[in-house]
């Protein structure tokens, strides 16, 4: 399993706008080979930003990388650089990719 995360530092005065953008966008993820699930997470609020992270789970790194080269990826990110978003972010998103080495869930309890 592979987890792809992007961290976003968002202007605290524009969190409603940021959240609306994500809630209204078409993800183009459903039905893709290897896609498991997506989460948008709201984290701590600092003086100059609110931290958000997108969290996507894939069956494998290869499935994730195939998505990044797909038409679905281009469609999902087509409007990512819109000028109306100037001042929304404190810098570009920070990507982090993780190979899962252990999973513990409810059904693993003894």
Short mmCIF file of C-alpha atoms in Angstrom, two decimals, residues 18-90:
data_model
loop_
_atom_site.label_atom_id
_atom_site.label_comp_id
_atom_site.label_asym_id
_atom_site.label_seq_id
_atom_site.Cartn_x
_atom_site.Cartn_y
_atom_site.Cartn_z
CA UNK A 18 -9.95 26.61 0.47
CA UNK A 19 -12.39 24.06 1.86
CA UNK A 20 -15.08 25.04 -0.66
CA UNK A 21 -12.63 24.60 -3.55
CA UNK A 22 -11.86 21.06 -2.39
CA UNK A 23 -15.47 20.14 -1.65
CA UNK A 24 -16.62 21.29 -5.09
CA UNK A 25 -13.81 19.91 -7.25
CA UNK A 26 -14.03 16.79 -9.34
CA UNK A 27 -11.38 14.40 -8.13
CA UNK A 28 -11.43 11.95 -11.06
CA UNK A 29 -10.25 9.25 -8.63
CA UNK A 30 -13.17 6.81 -8.43
CA UNK A 31 -12.66 3.73 -10.57
CA UNK A 32 -8.94 4.28 -11.12
CA UNK A 33 -6.78 1.14 -10.87
CA UNK A 34 -5.35 0.90 -7.36
CA UNK A 35 -7.24 3.83 -5.84
CA UNK A 36 -8.49 3.01 -2.32
CA UNK A 37 -9.62 6.27 -0.68
CA UNK A 38 -9.08 10.00 -0.29
CA UNK A 39 -9.22 12.26 2.78
CA UNK A 40 -8.79 16.01 3.12
CA UNK A 41 -7.57 16.76 6.63
CA UNK A 42 -7.67 20.03 8.56
CA UNK A 43 -4.81 20.34 11.01
CA UNK A 44 -3.54 22.84 13.55
CA UNK A 45 -3.88 26.57 13.18
CA UNK A 46 -0.69 28.57 13.50
CA UNK A 47 -0.32 32.33 13.65
CA UNK A 48 0.22 32.69 9.89
CA UNK A 49 -1.54 29.60 8.44
CA UNK A 50 -3.84 26.63 8.92
CA UNK A 51 -2.31 23.29 7.96
CA UNK A 52 -4.28 20.98 5.66
CA UNK A 53 -3.24 17.67 4.17
CA UNK A 54 -4.70 15.64 1.34
CA UNK A 55 -4.27 11.93 2.06
CA UNK A 56 -4.76 9.41 -0.74
CA UNK A 57 -4.36 5.67 -0.30
CA UNK A 58 -3.31 3.52 -3.24
CA UNK A 59 -2.79 -0.22 -3.56
CA UNK A 60 0.82 0.40 -4.67
CA UNK A 61 3.31 3.14 -5.52
CA UNK A 62 3.04 1.98 -9.15
CA UNK A 63 -0.73 2.62 -9.14
CA UNK A 64 -0.15 6.12 -7.75
CA UNK A 65 2.56 6.89 -10.30
CA UNK A 66 0.36 5.62 -13.15
CA UNK A 67 -2.35 8.05 -11.97
CA UNK A 68 0.13 10.97 -12.02
CA UNK A 69 0.72 10.29 -15.73
CA UNK A 70 -2.97 9.85 -16.59
CA UNK A 71 -5.61 12.02 -18.23
CA UNK A 72 -7.58 11.80 -14.94
CA UNK A 73 -4.65 13.46 -13.12
CA UNK A 74 -4.47 16.27 -15.70
CA UNK A 75 -8.24 16.80 -15.45
CA UNK A 76 -8.17 16.86 -11.62
CA UNK A 77 -5.39 19.47 -11.60
CA UNK A 78 -6.50 21.56 -14.58
CA UNK A 79 -7.44 24.61 -12.49
CA UNK A 80 -4.81 24.26 -9.76
CA UNK A 81 -3.01 27.48 -10.68
CA UNK A 82 -5.97 29.83 -10.98
CA UNK A 83 -5.04 33.43 -10.24
CA UNK A 84 -8.03 33.89 -7.88
CA UNK A 85 -6.11 31.65 -5.49
CA UNK A 86 -3.25 34.12 -5.15
CA UNK A 87 -2.69 34.70 -1.44
CA UNK A 88 -4.64 31.58 -0.50
CA UNK A 89 -1.50 29.51 0.13
CA UNK A 90 1.73 30.25 1.95
#
